[in-house]
PDB file of C-alpha atoms in Angstrom:
ATOM      1  CA  CYS Q  14     -21.846   3.595 -10.976  1.00 31.00           C
ATOM      2  CA  CYS Q  15     -23.089   7.089 -10.266  1.00 34.00           C
ATOM      3  CA  GLU Q  16     -24.944   8.929 -13.009  1.00 37.00           C
ATOM      4  CA  ASP Q  17     -24.475  12.236 -11.232  1.00 38.00           C
ATOM      5  CA  GLU Q  18     -22.303  14.247 -13.623  1.00 38.00           C
ATOM      6  CA  GLU Q  19     -20.429  15.708 -10.665  1.00 40.00           C
ATOM      7  CA  ALA Q  20     -19.522  12.294  -9.236  1.00 38.00           C
ATOM      8  CA  ARG Q  21     -15.852  11.469  -9.651  1.00 37.00           C
ATOM      9  CA  THR Q  22     -15.833   7.686  -9.305  1.00 38.00           C
ATOM     10  CA  GLY Q  23     -14.329   7.202 -12.767  1.00 37.00           C
ATOM     11  CA  CYS Q  24     -16.429   4.061 -13.345  1.00 38.00           C
ATOM     12  CA  CYS Q  25     -19.019   5.231 -15.851  1.00 38.00           C
ATOM     13  CA  GLU Q  26     -18.620   4.116 -19.449  1.00 42.00           C
ATOM     14  CA  ASP Q  27     -17.740   6.874 -21.861  1.00 43.00           C
ATOM     15  CA  GLU Q  28     -15.295   7.549 -24.659  1.00 45.00           C
ATOM     16  CA  ASP Q  29     -12.439   7.903 -22.182  1.00 52.00           C
ATOM     17  CA  ASP Q  30     -13.189   4.711 -20.247  1.00 53.00           C
ATOM     18  CA  LYS Q  31     -10.309   2.222 -20.440  1.00 55.00           C
ATOM     19  CA  GLY Q  32     -11.973  -0.515 -18.421  1.00 57.00           C
ATOM     20  CA  ASP Q  33      -9.599  -2.451 -16.195  1.00 61.00           C
ATOM     21  CA  VAL Q  34      -6.452  -1.672 -18.168  1.00 70.00           C
ATOM     22  CA  ASP Q  35      -3.513  -0.824 -15.896  1.00 75.00           C
ATOM     23  CA  LEU Q  36      -2.177   2.225 -17.706  1.00 72.00           C
ATOM     24  CA  SER Q  37       0.733   2.989 -15.356  1.00 78.00           C
ATOM     25  CA  GLY Q  38       1.800  -0.504 -14.276  1.00 84.00           C
ATOM     26  CA  HIS Q  39       1.435   0.456 -10.616  1.00 87.00           C
ATOM     27  CA  GLY Q  40      -1.325  -2.058  -9.907  1.00 89.00           C
ATOM     28  CA  THR Q  41       0.345  -4.830 -11.893  1.00 90.00           C
ATOM     29  CA  ALA Q  42       3.580  -4.521  -9.923  1.00 92.00           C
ATOM     30  CA  SER Q  43       1.738  -4.366  -6.593  1.00 93.00           C
ATOM     31  CA  ALA Q  44      -0.281  -7.488  -7.424  1.00 92.00           C
ATOM     32  CA  ALA Q  45       2.806  -9.383  -8.581  1.00 93.00           C
ATOM     33  CA  ILE Q  46       4.696  -8.695  -5.337  1.00 94.00           C
ATOM     34  CA  LEU Q  47       1.654  -9.813  -3.378  1.00 93.00           C
ATOM     35  CA  THR Q  48       0.711 -12.947  -5.260  1.00 91.00           C
ATOM     36  CA  GLY Q  49       2.725 -13.486  -8.453  1.00 89.00           C
ATOM     37  CA  ASP Q  50       3.290 -17.071  -9.594  1.00 87.00           C
ATOM     38  CA  ALA Q  51       6.544 -18.767 -10.639  1.00 85.00           C
ATOM     39  CA  SER Q  52       6.050 -18.547 -14.413  1.00 86.00           C
ATOM     40  CA  LEU Q  53       9.097 -16.218 -14.613  1.00 84.00           C
ATOM     41  CA  GLU Q  54      11.221 -18.263 -12.142  1.00 85.00           C
ATOM     42  CA  ASP Q  55      10.846 -18.738  -8.406  1.00 85.00           C
ATOM     43  CA  CYS Q  56      12.745 -15.552  -7.561  1.00 85.00           C
ATOM     44  CA  TYR Q  57       9.844 -13.523  -8.958  1.00 87.00           C
ATOM     45  CA  ARG Q  58       7.129 -15.283  -6.974  1.00 89.00           C
ATOM     46  CA  GLY Q  59       4.864 -13.160  -4.821  1.00 89.00           C
ATOM     47  CA  VAL Q  60       4.868 -13.178  -1.028  1.00 89.00           C
ATOM     48  CA  THR Q  61       1.582 -15.147  -0.873  1.00 90.00           C
ATOM     49  CA  ASP Q  62      -0.750 -17.178  -3.093  1.00 88.00           C
ATOM     50  CA  ALA Q  63      -3.780 -15.163  -2.036  1.00 89.00           C
ATOM     51  CA  ALA Q  64      -6.570 -13.954  -4.292  1.00 89.00           C
ATOM     52  CA  ILE Q  65      -6.800 -10.196  -4.867  1.00 91.00           C
ATOM     53  CA  LEU Q  66      -9.868  -8.008  -5.172  1.00 91.00           C
ATOM     54  CA  SER Q  67      -8.747  -4.794  -6.847  1.00 90.00           C
ATOM     55  CA  TYR Q  68     -10.491  -1.416  -6.961  1.00 90.00           C
ATOM     56  CA  ARG Q  69      -9.425   1.103  -9.576  1.00 86.00           C
ATOM     57  CA  VAL Q  70      -9.165   4.587  -8.053  1.00 89.00           C
ATOM     58  CA  TYR Q  71      -6.954   6.317 -10.631  1.00 83.00           C
ATOM     59  CA  PRO Q  72      -9.394   6.964 -13.511  1.00 78.00           C
ATOM     60  CA  TYR Q  73      -8.155   7.494 -17.026  1.00 72.00           C
ATOM     61  CA  ASP Q  74      -7.798  11.108 -18.112  1.00 70.00           C
ATOM     62  CA  HIS Q  75      -7.104  11.699 -21.802  1.00 64.00           C
ATOM     63  CA  ARG Q  76      -5.579  15.081 -20.894  1.00 70.00           C
ATOM     64  CA  ASN Q  77      -2.944  13.403 -18.720  1.00 69.00           C
ATOM     65  CA  PRO Q  78      -2.871   9.699 -19.664  1.00 63.00           C
ATOM     66  CA  ASP Q  79       0.585   8.927 -18.258  1.00 66.00           C
ATOM     67  CA  GLU Q  80      -0.003  10.386 -14.785  1.00 71.00           C
ATOM     68  CA  PRO Q  81      -3.607   9.783 -13.692  1.00 75.00           C
ATOM     69  CA  GLU Q  82      -4.779  11.646 -10.605  1.00 83.00           C
ATOM     70  CA  LEU Q  83      -6.138   9.917  -7.544  1.00 87.00           C
ATOM     71  CA  ASP Q  84      -9.918   9.896  -7.158  1.00 89.00           C
ATOM     72  CA  GLY Q  85     -10.264  10.359  -3.404  1.00 90.00           C
ATOM     73  CA  PHE Q  86     -14.001   9.739  -3.382  1.00 91.00           C
ATOM     74  CA  ALA Q  87     -13.534   6.403  -5.164  1.00 92.00           C
ATOM     75  CA  THR Q  88     -10.774   5.467  -2.714  1.00 94.00           C
ATOM     76  CA  ALA Q  89     -13.035   6.096   0.280  1.00 94.00           C
ATOM     77  CA  CYS Q  90     -15.814   4.086  -1.394  1.00 94.00           C
ATOM     78  CA  ALA Q  91     -13.397   1.217  -2.117  1.00 95.00           C
ATOM     79  CA  LEU Q  92     -12.349   1.084   1.540  1.00 96.00           C
ATOM     80  CA  GLN Q  93     -15.978   1.003   2.586  1.00 95.00           C
ATOM     81  CA  ALA Q  94     -16.764  -1.751   0.081  1.00 95.00           C
ATOM     82  CA  ALA Q  95     -13.788  -3.897   1.163  1.00 95.00           C
ATOM     83  CA  ALA Q  96     -14.772  -3.615   4.817  1.00 95.00           C
ATOM     84  CA  GLY Q  97     -18.365  -4.474   3.950  1.00 94.00           C
ATOM     85  CA  LEU Q  98     -17.234  -7.657   2.194  1.00 95.00           C
ATOM     86  CA  GLY Q  99     -15.304  -8.738   5.275  1.00 93.00           C
ATOM     87  CA  ILE Q 100     -11.881  -8.544   3.657  1.00 93.00           C
ATOM     88  CA  ARG Q 101      -9.292  -8.852   6.407  1.00 93.00           C
ATOM     89  CA  ILE Q 102      -6.163  -7.377   4.765  1.00 95.00           C
ATOM     90  CA  VAL Q 103      -6.518  -4.131   2.816  1.00 97.00           C
ATOM     91  CA  LEU Q 104      -3.701  -2.423   0.929  1.00 97.00           C
ATOM     92  CA  VAL Q 105      -4.458   1.205   0.068  1.00 96.00           C
ATOM     93  CA  GLU Q 106      -1.825   1.654  -2.626  1.00 94.00           C
ATOM     94  CA  THR Q 107      -2.364   5.414  -2.926  1.00 90.00           C
ATOM     95  CA  GLN Q 108      -0.929   8.682  -1.689  1.00 86.00           C
ATOM     96  CA  ALA Q 109      -3.431  11.411  -0.836  1.00 86.00           C
ATOM     97  CA  TRP Q 110      -2.247  14.825   0.301  1.00 82.00           C
ATOM     98  CA  ALA Q 111      -4.038  17.312   2.526  1.00 74.00           C
ATOM     99  CA  SER Q 112      -2.776  20.109   0.282  1.00 72.00           C
ATOM    100  CA  ASP Q 113      -5.090  18.875  -2.495  1.00 73.00           C
ATOM    101  CA  PRO Q 114      -8.764  19.246  -1.447  1.00 70.00           C
ATOM    102  CA  ASP Q 115      -9.920  17.178  -4.427  1.00 67.00           C
ATOM    103  CA  GLN Q 116      -8.275  14.068  -2.994  1.00 72.00           C
ATOM    104  CA  GLU Q 117     -10.721  13.761  -0.088  1.00 85.00           C
ATOM    105  CA  THR Q 118      -7.937  12.985   2.406  1.00 89.00           C
ATOM    106  CA  GLU Q 119     -10.219  13.223   5.449  1.00 90.00           C
ATOM    107  CA  ALA Q 120     -12.794  10.877   3.910  1.00 92.00           C
ATOM    108  CA  ILE Q 121     -10.074   8.359   3.053  1.00 94.00           C
ATOM    109  CA  ALA Q 122      -8.646   8.570   6.572  1.00 93.00           C
ATOM    110  CA  GLU Q 123     -12.039   8.093   8.207  1.00 94.00           C
ATOM    111  CA  GLU Q 124     -12.925   5.118   6.020  1.00 95.00           C
ATOM    112  CA  ALA Q 125      -9.545   3.559   6.868  1.00 96.00           C
ATOM    113  CA  ARG Q 126     -10.327   3.996  10.557  1.00 96.00           C
ATOM    114  CA  SER Q 127     -13.800   2.492  10.092  1.00 96.00           C
ATOM    115  CA  ALA Q 128     -12.344  -0.467   8.186  1.00 96.00           C
ATOM    116  CA  TYR Q 129      -9.937  -1.128  11.051  1.00 96.00           C
ATOM    117  CA  ARG Q 130     -12.788  -1.050  13.537  1.00 95.00           C
ATOM    118  CA  THR Q 131     -14.686  -3.646  11.515  1.00 95.00           C
ATOM    119  CA  GLY Q 132     -11.700  -6.008  11.616  1.00 95.00           C
ATOM    120  CA  CYS Q 133      -9.530  -5.010   8.637  1.00 96.00           C
ATOM    121  CA  VAL Q 134      -5.758  -4.717   8.791  1.00 97.00           C
ATOM    122  CA  VAL Q 135      -5.169  -1.569   6.729  1.00 97.00           C
ATOM    123  CA  ILE Q 136      -1.752  -0.924   5.174  1.00 97.00           C
ATOM    124  CA  ALA Q 137      -0.587   2.045   3.099  1.00 96.00           C
ATOM    125  CA  PRO Q 138       2.649   3.632   1.849  1.00 95.00           C
ATOM    126  CA  THR Q 139       3.719   6.780   3.683  1.00 93.00           C
ATOM    127  CA  GLY Q 140       4.360   8.544   0.385  1.00 90.00           C
ATOM    128  CA  ASN Q 141       7.352   9.828  -1.529  1.00 88.00           C
ATOM    129  CA  THR Q 142       7.469  13.385  -0.224  1.00 84.00           C
ATOM    130  CA  THR Q 143      10.126  13.938   2.433  1.00 78.00           C
ATOM    131  CA  ASN Q 144       8.849  15.004   5.873  1.00 82.00           C
ATOM    132  CA  VAL Q 145       5.188  14.672   4.857  1.00 87.00           C
ATOM    133  CA  VAL Q 146       3.065  11.566   5.515  1.00 91.00           C
ATOM    134  CA  ALA Q 147       0.300  10.700   3.066  1.00 91.00           C
ATOM    135  CA  SER Q 148      -3.266   9.697   3.929  1.00 92.00           C
ATOM    136  CA  PRO Q 149      -4.320   7.139   5.057  1.00 94.00           C
ATOM    137  CA  ALA Q 150      -0.845   6.050   6.257  1.00 94.00           C
ATOM    138  CA  LEU Q 151      -0.842   8.904   8.777  1.00 92.00           C
ATOM    139  CA  MET Q 152      -3.674   7.289  10.771  1.00 94.00           C
ATOM    140  CA  SER Q 153      -2.832   5.400  13.972  1.00 93.00           C
ATOM    141  CA  GLU Q 154      -5.062   2.531  12.790  1.00 95.00           C
ATOM    142  CA  VAL Q 155      -3.077   2.131   9.561  1.00 96.00           C
ATOM    143  CA  ILE Q 156       0.324   0.468   9.217  1.00 96.00           C
ATOM    144  CA  GLY Q 157       2.272   3.178   7.420  1.00 95.00           C
ATOM    145  CA  VAL Q 158       5.045   1.573   5.372  1.00 95.00           C
ATOM    146  CA  GLY Q 159       8.364   3.236   4.636  1.00 92.00           C
ATOM    147  CA  ALA Q 160      10.959   1.800   2.277  1.00 91.00           C
ATOM    148  CA  TRP Q 161      14.301   0.021   2.531  1.00 87.00           C
ATOM    149  CA  ASP Q 162      16.051   0.296  -0.837  1.00 86.00           C
ATOM    150  CA  LEU Q 163      17.422  -3.078  -1.947  1.00 83.00           C
ATOM    151  CA  ALA Q 164      19.710  -1.482  -4.542  1.00 77.00           C
ATOM    152  CA  PHE Q 165      21.418   0.970  -2.180  1.00 76.00           C
ATOM    153  CA  ARG Q 166      20.968  -1.017   1.052  1.00 73.00           C
ATOM    154  CA  ASN Q 167      19.629   1.895   3.044  1.00 74.00           C
ATOM    155  CA  ALA Q 168      16.393   3.576   4.051  1.00 74.00           C
ATOM    156  CA  TYR Q 169      14.733   5.312   1.102  1.00 72.00           C
ATOM    157  CA  SER Q 170      15.561   8.972   1.680  1.00 67.00           C
ATOM    158  CA  GLY Q 171      12.578  10.294  -0.276  1.00 67.00           C
ATOM    159  CA  GLY Q 172       9.947   8.476   1.762  1.00 73.00           C
ATOM    160  CA  GLY Q 173       7.274  10.223   3.795  1.00 77.00           C
ATOM    161  CA  ARG Q 174       8.207  10.479   7.469  1.00 79.00           C
ATOM    162  CA  GLY Q 175       7.558  12.596  10.505  1.00 77.00           C
ATOM    163  CA  TRP Q 176       5.470  13.004  13.643  1.00 79.00           C
ATOM    164  CA  VAL Q 177       1.686  12.852  13.350  1.00 79.00           C
ATOM    165  CA  ASP Q 178      -0.154  13.756  16.575  1.00 79.00           C
ATOM    166  CA  GLN Q 179       3.018  12.852  18.505  1.00 77.00           C
ATOM    167  CA  ARG Q 180       3.206   9.486  16.724  1.00 83.00           C
ATOM    168  CA  PRO Q 181       6.156   8.606  14.468  1.00 85.00           C
ATOM    169  CA  LYS Q 182       5.594   7.476  10.897  1.00 90.00           C
ATOM    170  CA  PRO Q 183       6.463   5.221   9.106  1.00 92.00           C
ATOM    171  CA  ASP Q 184       5.606   2.352  11.414  1.00 92.00           C
ATOM    172  CA  LEU Q 185       8.201   0.112   9.777  1.00 92.00           C
ATOM    173  CA  LEU Q 186      10.237  -0.375   6.601  1.00 92.00           C
ATOM    174  CA  ALA Q 187       9.777  -2.980   3.865  1.00 93.00           C
ATOM    175  CA  PRO Q 188      11.982  -3.639   0.805  1.00 92.00           C
ATOM    176  CA  THR Q 189      11.593  -1.551  -2.319  1.00 92.00           C
ATOM    177  CA  ASN Q 190      13.275  -1.276  -5.730  1.00 91.00           C
ATOM    178  CA  ILE Q 191      12.052  -4.788  -6.438  1.00 90.00           C
ATOM    179  CA  ARG Q 192      12.243  -6.202  -9.952  1.00 91.00           C
ATOM    180  CA  THR Q 193       8.765  -7.496 -10.693  1.00 92.00           C
ATOM    181  CA  ALA Q 194       5.994  -7.697 -13.290  1.00 88.00           C
ATOM    182  CA  SER Q 195       5.061  -4.700 -15.420  1.00 87.00           C
ATOM    183  CA  ASN Q 196       2.199  -3.800 -17.724  1.00 85.00           C
ATOM    184  CA  ARG Q 197       4.360  -3.921 -20.853  1.00 82.00           C
ATOM    185  CA  SER Q 198       4.016  -7.633 -21.499  1.00 83.00           C
ATOM    186  CA  ARG Q 199       3.624 -10.968 -19.712  1.00 82.00           C
ATOM    187  CA  SER Q 200       7.394 -11.387 -19.486  1.00 85.00           C
ATOM    188  CA  ASP Q 201       8.694  -7.822 -19.083  1.00 87.00           C
ATOM    189  CA  LEU Q 202      10.113  -7.041 -15.632  1.00 90.00           C
ATOM    190  CA  LEU Q 203      10.797  -3.587 -14.207  1.00 91.00           C
ATOM    191  CA  PRO Q 204      11.937  -2.268 -10.804  1.00 91.00           C
ATOM    192  CA  PHE Q 205       9.133  -1.028  -8.561  1.00 91.00           C
ATOM    193  CA  SER Q 206      10.450   1.620  -6.198  1.00 91.00           C
ATOM    194  CA  GLY Q 207       9.447   4.183  -3.581  1.00 91.00           C
ATOM    195  CA  THR Q 208       7.118   3.450  -0.693  1.00 93.00           C
ATOM    196  CA  SER Q 209       4.570   2.076  -3.173  1.00 93.00           C
ATOM    197  CA  GLY Q 210       7.073  -0.654  -3.989  1.00 93.00           C
ATOM    198  CA  ALA Q 211       7.457  -1.453  -0.287  1.00 94.00           C
ATOM    199  CA  ALA Q 212       3.806  -1.582   0.778  1.00 96.00           C
ATOM    200  CA  PRO Q 213       2.813  -4.794  -1.111  1.00 95.00           C
ATOM    201  CA  GLY Q 214       5.562  -6.810   0.596  1.00 94.00           C
ATOM    202  CA  ALA Q 215       4.417  -5.589   4.005  1.00 95.00           C
ATOM    203  CA  THR Q 216       0.835  -6.439   3.050  1.00 96.00           C
ATOM    204  CA  GLY Q 217       1.786  -9.985   2.105  1.00 93.00           C
ATOM    205  CA  ALA Q 218       3.633 -10.375   5.399  1.00 93.00           C
ATOM    206  CA  ALA Q 219       0.582  -9.092   7.264  1.00 94.00           C
ATOM    207  CA  LEU Q 220      -1.617 -11.659   5.511  1.00 93.00           C
ATOM    208  CA  LEU Q 221       0.706 -14.542   6.433  1.00 91.00           C
ATOM    209  CA  LEU Q 222       0.902 -13.264   9.986  1.00 91.00           C
ATOM    210  CA  ARG Q 223      -2.858 -12.852  10.270  1.00 92.00           C
ATOM    211  CA  ASN Q 224      -3.420 -16.410   9.049  1.00 89.00           C
ATOM    212  CA  TRP Q 225      -0.920 -17.715  11.596  1.00 87.00           C
ATOM    213  CA  ILE Q 226      -2.430 -15.755  14.476  1.00 88.00           C
ATOM    214  CA  ALA Q 227      -5.909 -16.910  13.434  1.00 87.00           C
ATOM    215  CA  THR Q 228      -4.908 -20.510  14.211  1.00 86.00           C
ATOM    216  CA  TRP Q 229      -4.969 -19.433  17.881  1.00 85.00           C
ATOM    217  CA  GLY Q 230      -8.519 -18.200  17.505  1.00 88.00           C
ATOM    218  CA  VAL Q 231      -7.438 -14.542  17.337  1.00 86.00           C
ATOM    219  CA  ASP Q 232      -8.696 -12.495  14.393  1.00 86.00           C
ATOM    220  CA  GLU Q 233      -8.436  -8.787  15.091  1.00 89.00           C
ATOM    221  CA  PRO Q 234      -6.224  -6.197  13.396  1.00 94.00           C
ATOM    222  CA  GLY Q 235      -4.508  -4.892  16.521  1.00 94.00           C
ATOM    223  CA  SER Q 236      -2.723  -8.229  17.011  1.00 93.00           C
ATOM    224  CA  VAL Q 237      -1.340  -8.181  13.464  1.00 94.00           C
ATOM    225  CA  HIS Q 238      -0.295  -4.555  13.861  1.00 93.00           C
ATOM    226  CA  SER Q 239       1.521  -5.302  17.122  1.00 91.00           C
ATOM    227  CA  TRP Q 240       3.252  -8.425  15.793  1.00 90.00           C
ATOM    228  CA  MET Q 241       4.442  -6.575  12.686  1.00 91.00           C
ATOM    229  CA  LEU Q 242       6.101  -3.887  14.785  1.00 90.00           C
ATOM    230  CA  ALA Q 243       7.453  -6.303  17.388  1.00 86.00           C
ATOM    231  CA  SER Q 244       9.049  -8.444  14.657  1.00 84.00           C
ATOM    232  CA  ALA Q 245      10.978  -5.567  13.083  1.00 85.00           C
ATOM    233  CA  ARG Q 246      14.776  -5.646  13.046  1.00 83.00           C
ATOM    234  CA  PRO Q 247      16.852  -3.076  14.948  1.00 73.00           C
ATOM    235  CA  HIS Q 248      17.372   0.276  13.264  1.00 70.00           C
ATOM    236  CA  SER Q 249      20.347   0.945  11.040  1.00 63.00           C
ATOM    237  CA  THR Q 250      21.210   3.869  13.314  1.00 64.00           C
ATOM    238  CA  GLY Q 251      21.360   1.648  16.397  1.00 64.00           C
ATOM    239  CA  GLY Q 252      18.534   3.512  18.113  1.00 60.00           C
ATOM    240  CA  PHE Q 253      15.124   5.009  17.453  1.00 64.00           C
ATOM    241  CA  ASP Q 254      14.857   6.803  14.120  1.00 72.00           C
ATOM    242  CA  VAL Q 255      11.650   8.539  13.063  1.00 78.00           C
ATOM    243  CA  GLY Q 256      12.497   7.733   9.447  1.00 81.00           C
ATOM    244  CA  GLU Q 257      12.557   3.988  10.108  1.00 85.00           C
ATOM    245  CA  GLY Q 258       9.817   3.468  12.703  1.00 86.00           C
ATOM    246  CA  ALA Q 259      10.132   0.125  14.460  1.00 87.00           C
ATOM    247  CA  GLY Q 260      12.768  -0.981  11.976  1.00 87.00           C
ATOM    248  CA  TRP Q 261      12.985  -3.357   9.034  1.00 88.00           C
ATOM    249  CA  LEU Q 262      10.191  -5.845   8.468  1.00 88.00           C
ATOM    250  CA  ASP Q 263      11.282  -9.335   9.511  1.00 83.00           C
ATOM    251  CA  LEU Q 264       8.632 -11.933  10.387  1.00 76.00           C
ATOM    252  CA  ALA Q 265       9.196 -13.738  13.677  1.00 61.00           C
ATOM    253  CA  GLY Q 266       9.294 -17.506  14.080  1.00 60.00           C
ATOM    254  CA  GLY Q 267      11.691 -18.229  11.225  1.00 52.00           C
ATOM    255  CA  GLY Q 268       9.905 -16.076   8.670  1.00 48.00           C
ATOM    256  CA  TRP Q 269      11.796 -13.890   6.255  1.00 45.00           C
ATOM    257  CA  SER Q 270      11.171 -10.846   4.121  1.00 40.00           C
ATOM    258  CA  TRP Q 271      14.334 -10.393   2.019  1.00 40.00           C
TER     259      TRP Q 271
END
C-alpha cells in the first residue's frame, strides 16, 4: 500500500475504505460465472471449480458510491502481480478508454502484453461502447471478448468492435445476459449483461482448454488463444463479421458453452 498521497491504488485504510466489499456486484457475478457452486441448483454452477485470486481496482468513492471509477494504475499493478505469481489465466474485468488519461490505458495494455510474454492467457471484455474497443482487449496478445445475448439470441449490438492496427476485435463471442449471483444476498440472482457478462465464461473455457492442452506438455498462451479461435462456431451472418470475430465460443472435442 502506497503512502504517497498522490498514489491512486485505492488500498490505503481511511474513512472511505470499504475493504473487500463488492459495492456494484460486478465482481460477485464474474466470480460466480467462473466458479460458482451448486448451492442454488446445478443450472447456476460456474464453468469451472477453480480458485480465484481477485484484485480490487475500482476503489470506493463516497462522492459516487454507485458508479466507482476504474483505477488504471491499480489495474496495471494487478496484472504485474498476477504474472509474477505465475497465474496462467488472467481475466481483466475492466474497460479502460484512451479518452480518459486517468485510466492509464497504455500502462494497462503494456502490462497485459508483458503478462502474455511470461505465460499468462489474458482475457478482457471489448467494452460496451459501439465501434470502440477498450484496453486491454484491443491488444493482439489479449483475447478480446464480445457478447452473444442469450435473451435476444443475437450478437450484443452495444459491444465494442472495430479494427485495431488492421486486426478485428472482438476475437470471439461468449454468452451474456446470464442469470447469476449478485451482491444483494446469498440467494439473490440477477442477470449479468454486456461484454463484462461474457468475459467470465470465455475465461472459464480458456482455463479448461489450458488444462487439457497441458496434458500434452504444452503450456503457453498462444496455443490456448489459437484453440479458442479455431473452436468458434460459424458467424450468424454466414461469413466474416468484424462484430463477431471468429464466431461464437464453442469448445472442441465435445465441450460446450451454452
